[in-house]
PDB file of C-alpha atoms in Angstrom:
ATOM      1  CA  MET A1011     180.894 168.586 -83.979  1.00 55.00           C
ATOM      2  CA  ALA A1012     179.312 170.061 -80.871  1.00 60.00           C
ATOM      3  CA  SER A1013     177.026 167.882 -78.815  1.00 61.00           C
ATOM      4  CA  PRO A1014     173.473 169.104 -78.233  1.00 69.00           C
ATOM      5  CA  ARG A1015     172.985 171.254 -75.172  1.00 65.00           C
ATOM      6  CA  PRO A1016     171.423 169.590 -72.132  1.00 65.00           C
ATOM      7  CA  PRO A1017     167.726 170.251 -71.561  1.00 63.00           C
ATOM      8  CA  ARG A1018     166.807 173.258 -69.438  1.00 64.00           C
ATOM      9  CA  ALA A1019     163.839 173.816 -67.163  1.00 58.00           C
ATOM     10  CA  SER A1020     162.451 176.251 -69.737  1.00 56.00           C
ATOM     11  CA  ASP A1021     162.311 173.332 -72.213  1.00 65.00           C
ATOM     12  CA  ALA A1022     159.735 171.522 -70.075  1.00 75.00           C
ATOM     13  CA  ASP A1023     156.766 170.072 -71.911  1.00 82.00           C
ATOM     14  CA  VAL A1024     153.649 171.961 -70.828  1.00 81.00           C
ATOM     15  CA  THR A1025     151.199 170.210 -73.147  1.00 87.00           C
ATOM     16  CA  PRO A1026     147.721 170.532 -71.595  1.00 89.00           C
ATOM     17  CA  LEU A1027     146.430 167.375 -69.960  1.00 94.00           C
ATOM     18  CA  HIS A1028     142.693 167.780 -70.442  1.00 92.00           C
ATOM     19  CA  GLY A1029     140.820 164.926 -68.806  1.00 94.00           C
ATOM     20  CA  ALA A1030     143.737 163.817 -66.637  1.00 97.00           C
ATOM     21  CA  ARG A1031     142.714 162.912 -63.082  1.00 98.00           C
ATOM     22  CA  VAL A1032     145.113 163.859 -60.308  1.00 98.00           C
ATOM     23  CA  LEU A1033     144.817 162.514 -56.785  1.00 99.00           C
ATOM     24  CA  ILE A1034     146.093 164.925 -54.142  1.00 99.00           C
ATOM     25  CA  VAL A1035     146.575 163.555 -50.644  1.00 98.00           C
ATOM     26  CA  GLU A1036     147.449 166.143 -48.049  1.00 98.00           C
ATOM     27  CA  ALA A1037     148.547 165.949 -44.424  1.00 98.00           C
ATOM     28  CA  ARG A1038     146.623 168.417 -42.247  1.00 97.00           C
ATOM     29  CA  PHE A1039     148.997 168.403 -39.238  1.00 95.00           C
ATOM     30  CA  TYR A1040     149.843 172.074 -39.962  1.00 96.00           C
ATOM     31  CA  ASP A1041     146.525 173.386 -41.298  1.00 97.00           C
ATOM     32  CA  ASP A1042     147.745 176.815 -42.428  1.00 98.00           C
ATOM     33  CA  ILE A1043     150.716 175.390 -44.343  1.00 98.00           C
ATOM     34  CA  ALA A1044     148.471 172.666 -45.794  1.00 98.00           C
ATOM     35  CA  ASP A1045     146.021 175.301 -47.051  1.00 98.00           C
ATOM     36  CA  GLU A1046     148.801 177.152 -48.872  1.00 98.00           C
ATOM     37  CA  LEU A1047     150.324 174.008 -50.386  1.00 98.00           C
ATOM     38  CA  LEU A1048     146.890 172.911 -51.581  1.00 98.00           C
ATOM     39  CA  ALA A1049     146.155 176.317 -53.133  1.00 98.00           C
ATOM     40  CA  GLY A1050     149.355 176.107 -55.159  1.00 98.00           C
ATOM     41  CA  ALA A1051     148.681 172.509 -56.160  1.00 98.00           C
ATOM     42  CA  LEU A1052     145.124 173.168 -57.296  1.00 98.00           C
ATOM     43  CA  GLY A1053     146.289 176.170 -59.307  1.00 98.00           C
ATOM     44  CA  ALA A1054     148.807 174.002 -61.151  1.00 98.00           C
ATOM     45  CA  VAL A1055     146.225 171.271 -61.820  1.00 98.00           C
ATOM     46  CA  THR A1056     143.824 173.857 -63.259  1.00 98.00           C
ATOM     47  CA  ALA A1057     146.576 175.455 -65.353  1.00 97.00           C
ATOM     48  CA  ALA A1058     147.318 172.047 -66.900  1.00 97.00           C
ATOM     49  CA  GLY A1059     143.659 171.486 -67.799  1.00 97.00           C
ATOM     50  CA  ALA A1060     143.418 168.492 -65.461  1.00 98.00           C
ATOM     51  CA  SER A1061     141.073 167.779 -62.558  1.00 98.00           C
ATOM     52  CA  ALA A1062     141.872 166.916 -58.965  1.00 98.00           C
ATOM     53  CA  GLU A1063     140.375 164.997 -56.093  1.00 98.00           C
ATOM     54  CA  VAL A1064     141.685 165.875 -52.629  1.00 98.00           C
ATOM     55  CA  LEU A1065     141.899 163.531 -49.659  1.00 98.00           C
ATOM     56  CA  SER A1066     143.050 164.722 -46.242  1.00 98.00           C
ATOM     57  CA  MET A1067     145.020 162.697 -43.711  1.00 98.00           C
ATOM     58  CA  PRO A1068     146.208 163.604 -40.210  1.00 97.00           C
ATOM     59  CA  GLY A1069     149.926 163.425 -40.987  1.00 96.00           C
ATOM     60  CA  ALA A1070     152.607 162.608 -43.540  1.00 97.00           C
ATOM     61  CA  LEU A1071     152.998 158.954 -42.564  1.00 97.00           C
ATOM     62  CA  GLU A1072     149.431 158.216 -43.630  1.00 98.00           C
ATOM     63  CA  ILE A1073     149.821 159.685 -47.125  1.00 98.00           C
ATOM     64  CA  PRO A1074     151.397 156.708 -48.965  1.00 98.00           C
ATOM     65  CA  THR A1075     148.811 154.252 -47.638  1.00 98.00           C
ATOM     66  CA  ALA A1076     145.980 156.649 -48.467  1.00 98.00           C
ATOM     67  CA  ILE A1077     147.301 156.993 -52.024  1.00 98.00           C
ATOM     68  CA  ALA A1078     147.489 153.203 -52.443  1.00 98.00           C
ATOM     69  CA  ILE A1079     143.947 152.721 -51.094  1.00 98.00           C
ATOM     70  CA  ALA A1080     142.540 155.475 -53.321  1.00 98.00           C
ATOM     71  CA  LEU A1081     144.363 154.191 -56.417  1.00 98.00           C
ATOM     72  CA  ASP A1082     142.953 150.705 -55.945  1.00 98.00           C
ATOM     73  CA  ALA A1083     139.422 151.971 -55.253  1.00 98.00           C
ATOM     74  CA  ALA A1084     139.442 154.261 -58.297  1.00 98.00           C
ATOM     75  CA  ALA A1085     140.767 151.507 -60.555  1.00 98.00           C
ATOM     76  CA  ALA A1086     138.112 149.081 -59.276  1.00 98.00           C
ATOM     77  CA  ALA A1087     135.438 151.704 -59.993  1.00 98.00           C
ATOM     78  CA  GLY A1088     136.730 152.165 -63.545  1.00 98.00           C
ATOM     79  CA  THR A1089     137.881 155.727 -62.880  1.00 98.00           C
ATOM     80  CA  PRO A1090     141.648 155.419 -62.384  1.00 98.00           C
ATOM     81  CA  TYR A1091     143.859 158.333 -61.450  1.00 98.00           C
ATOM     82  CA  ASP A1092     146.541 159.386 -63.909  1.00 98.00           C
ATOM     83  CA  ALA A1093     148.870 160.879 -61.307  1.00 98.00           C
ATOM     84  CA  ALA A1094     149.161 161.486 -57.577  1.00 98.00           C
ATOM     85  CA  VAL A1095     150.574 164.255 -55.408  1.00 98.00           C
ATOM     86  CA  ALA A1096     151.559 164.144 -51.744  1.00 98.00           C
ATOM     87  CA  LEU A1097     151.410 167.401 -49.759  1.00 98.00           C
ATOM     88  CA  GLY A1098     152.391 168.042 -46.187  1.00 98.00           C
ATOM     89  CA  CYS A1099     154.937 169.502 -43.831  1.00 98.00           C
ATOM     90  CA  VAL A1100     157.288 167.936 -41.307  1.00 97.00           C
ATOM     91  CA  VAL A1101     159.058 170.387 -38.975  1.00 96.00           C
ATOM     92  CA  ARG A1102     162.128 169.233 -37.067  1.00 94.00           C
ATOM     93  CA  GLY A1103     161.502 169.024 -33.348  1.00 85.00           C
ATOM     94  CA  GLU A1104     163.604 167.998 -30.399  1.00 84.00           C
ATOM     95  CA  THR A1105     163.265 164.260 -30.976  1.00 83.00           C
ATOM     96  CA  TYR A1106     164.208 161.699 -33.616  1.00 83.00           C
ATOM     97  CA  HIS A1107     160.575 161.596 -34.805  1.00 90.00           C
ATOM     98  CA  PHE A1108     161.352 164.089 -37.612  1.00 90.00           C
ATOM     99  CA  GLU A1109     163.787 161.666 -39.255  1.00 93.00           C
ATOM    100  CA  ILE A1110     161.313 158.795 -39.026  1.00 95.00           C
ATOM    101  CA  VAL A1111     158.403 160.749 -40.515  1.00 94.00           C
ATOM    102  CA  ALA A1112     160.467 162.485 -43.217  1.00 95.00           C
ATOM    103  CA  GLY A1113     162.412 159.400 -44.245  1.00 95.00           C
ATOM    104  CA  GLU A1114     159.665 156.805 -44.081  1.00 97.00           C
ATOM    105  CA  SER A1115     157.029 158.882 -45.872  1.00 97.00           C
ATOM    106  CA  SER A1116     159.497 159.678 -48.647  1.00 97.00           C
ATOM    107  CA  ARG A1117     160.645 156.054 -48.934  1.00 98.00           C
ATOM    108  CA  ALA A1118     157.076 154.766 -49.088  1.00 98.00           C
ATOM    109  CA  LEU A1119     156.144 157.315 -51.751  1.00 98.00           C
ATOM    110  CA  MET A1120     159.139 156.351 -53.873  1.00 98.00           C
ATOM    111  CA  ASP A1121     158.350 152.645 -53.473  1.00 98.00           C
ATOM    112  CA  LEU A1122     154.749 153.293 -54.510  1.00 98.00           C
ATOM    113  CA  ALA A1123     155.724 155.392 -57.528  1.00 98.00           C
ATOM    114  CA  VAL A1124     158.292 152.928 -58.836  1.00 98.00           C
ATOM    115  CA  SER A1125     156.352 149.720 -58.169  1.00 98.00           C
ATOM    116  CA  ARG A1126     153.193 151.058 -59.818  1.00 97.00           C
ATOM    117  CA  GLN A1127     154.909 153.264 -62.415  1.00 97.00           C
ATOM    118  CA  LEU A1128     152.801 156.046 -60.935  1.00 98.00           C
ATOM    119  CA  PRO A1129     153.507 159.661 -61.870  1.00 98.00           C
ATOM    120  CA  LEU A1130     153.855 161.047 -58.350  1.00 98.00           C
ATOM    121  CA  GLY A1131     154.950 164.431 -57.050  1.00 98.00           C
ATOM    122  CA  ASN A1132     156.282 164.626 -53.501  1.00 98.00           C
ATOM    123  CA  GLY A1133     155.335 167.962 -51.957  1.00 98.00           C
ATOM    124  CA  ILE A1134     155.984 167.002 -48.345  1.00 98.00           C
ATOM    125  CA  LEU A1135     158.136 169.789 -46.966  1.00 98.00           C
ATOM    126  CA  THR A1136     160.884 168.792 -44.535  1.00 97.00           C
ATOM    127  CA  VAL A1137     162.048 171.900 -42.732  1.00 97.00           C
ATOM    128  CA  GLU A1138     163.802 173.125 -39.621  1.00 96.00           C
ATOM    129  CA  ASN A1139     161.164 175.674 -38.606  1.00 96.00           C
ATOM    130  CA  ASP A1140     157.903 177.411 -39.512  1.00 96.00           C
ATOM    131  CA  ALA A1141     159.683 180.245 -41.339  1.00 97.00           C
ATOM    132  CA  GLN A1142     161.294 177.795 -43.767  1.00 98.00           C
ATOM    133  CA  ALA A1143     157.952 176.077 -44.276  1.00 98.00           C
ATOM    134  CA  TRP A1144     156.240 179.329 -45.213  1.00 98.00           C
ATOM    135  CA  VAL A1145     158.941 180.330 -47.707  1.00 98.00           C
ATOM    136  CA  ARG A1146     158.479 177.007 -49.471  1.00 98.00           C
ATOM    137  CA  ALA A1147     154.692 176.758 -49.197  1.00 98.00           C
ATOM    138  CA  ARG A1148     153.600 180.299 -50.035  1.00 98.00           C
ATOM    139  CA  VAL A1149     152.190 180.515 -53.554  1.00 97.00           C
ATOM    140  CA  SER A1150     153.950 183.862 -53.976  1.00 97.00           C
ATOM    141  CA  GLU A1151     157.348 182.402 -52.996  1.00 97.00           C
ATOM    142  CA  GLY A1152     158.453 178.751 -53.273  1.00 96.00           C
ATOM    143  CA  ASN A1153     155.035 177.383 -54.300  1.00 98.00           C
ATOM    144  CA  LYS A1154     156.066 173.795 -53.618  1.00 98.00           C
ATOM    145  CA  GLY A1155     152.452 172.641 -53.903  1.00 98.00           C
ATOM    146  CA  ALA A1156     152.484 173.647 -57.555  1.00 98.00           C
ATOM    147  CA  GLY A1157     155.967 172.207 -57.970  1.00 98.00           C
ATOM    148  CA  ALA A1158     154.792 168.788 -56.773  1.00 98.00           C
ATOM    149  CA  VAL A1159     151.923 168.830 -59.278  1.00 98.00           C
ATOM    150  CA  GLU A1160     154.241 169.932 -62.078  1.00 98.00           C
ATOM    151  CA  ALA A1161     156.619 167.056 -61.266  1.00 98.00           C
ATOM    152  CA  ALA A1162     153.778 164.508 -61.354  1.00 98.00           C
ATOM    153  CA  LEU A1163     152.441 165.927 -64.612  1.00 98.00           C
ATOM    154  CA  ALA A1164     155.901 165.873 -66.203  1.00 97.00           C
ATOM    155  CA  LEU A1165     156.036 162.149 -65.426  1.00 97.00           C
ATOM    156  CA  LEU A1166     152.529 161.671 -66.800  1.00 97.00           C
ATOM    157  CA  ARG A1167     153.522 163.389 -70.044  1.00 96.00           C
ATOM    158  CA  LEU A1168     156.567 161.119 -70.261  1.00 95.00           C
ATOM    159  CA  LYS A1169     154.423 158.038 -69.619  1.00 95.00           C
ATOM    160  CA  ARG A1170     152.040 159.055 -72.372  1.00 94.00           C
ATOM    161  CA  ARG A1171     154.853 159.949 -74.763  1.00 93.00           C
ATOM    162  CA  VAL A1172     156.480 156.511 -74.439  1.00 93.00           C
ATOM    163  CA  GLY A1173     153.114 154.821 -74.875  1.00 85.00           C
ATOM    164  CA  GLN A1174     152.366 153.525 -71.398  1.00 62.00           C
ATOM    165  CA  ALA A1175     149.178 155.492 -70.727  1.00 58.00           C
TER     166      ALA A1175
END
């Protein structure tokens, strides 16, 4: 007897998430890239029938703390977020700073997602140069802003399906 085929990307659950609240925290260090990532992210939120609130931070290192602060404030106000998305861009320079920012922001986001069982999409680009950033950020090409939202919403659907939300 043949085993069932593994799931494919085309099998993804795209059930609308009307009423879901998504927190998007973006790093504005590269304004033009940030604008493109945000456009893709907001398009994906709208396509899913959800709503978004956007907070802007200076850089990627501030994103995890901003998410934690906003999650706590929204919960205290009785309007919790259902998912969160981090958007930004870190371009390798001539110093070790790239590794610190890329690694620590990613680690903090993963810690936050796991400890809070938070559906979180990481759309912080880590690239060698501006050209790579644009290929990934542009809505007409990589559209990583939308991809980060889709990842967060896939986790939210899973959370709801297993009865946690």
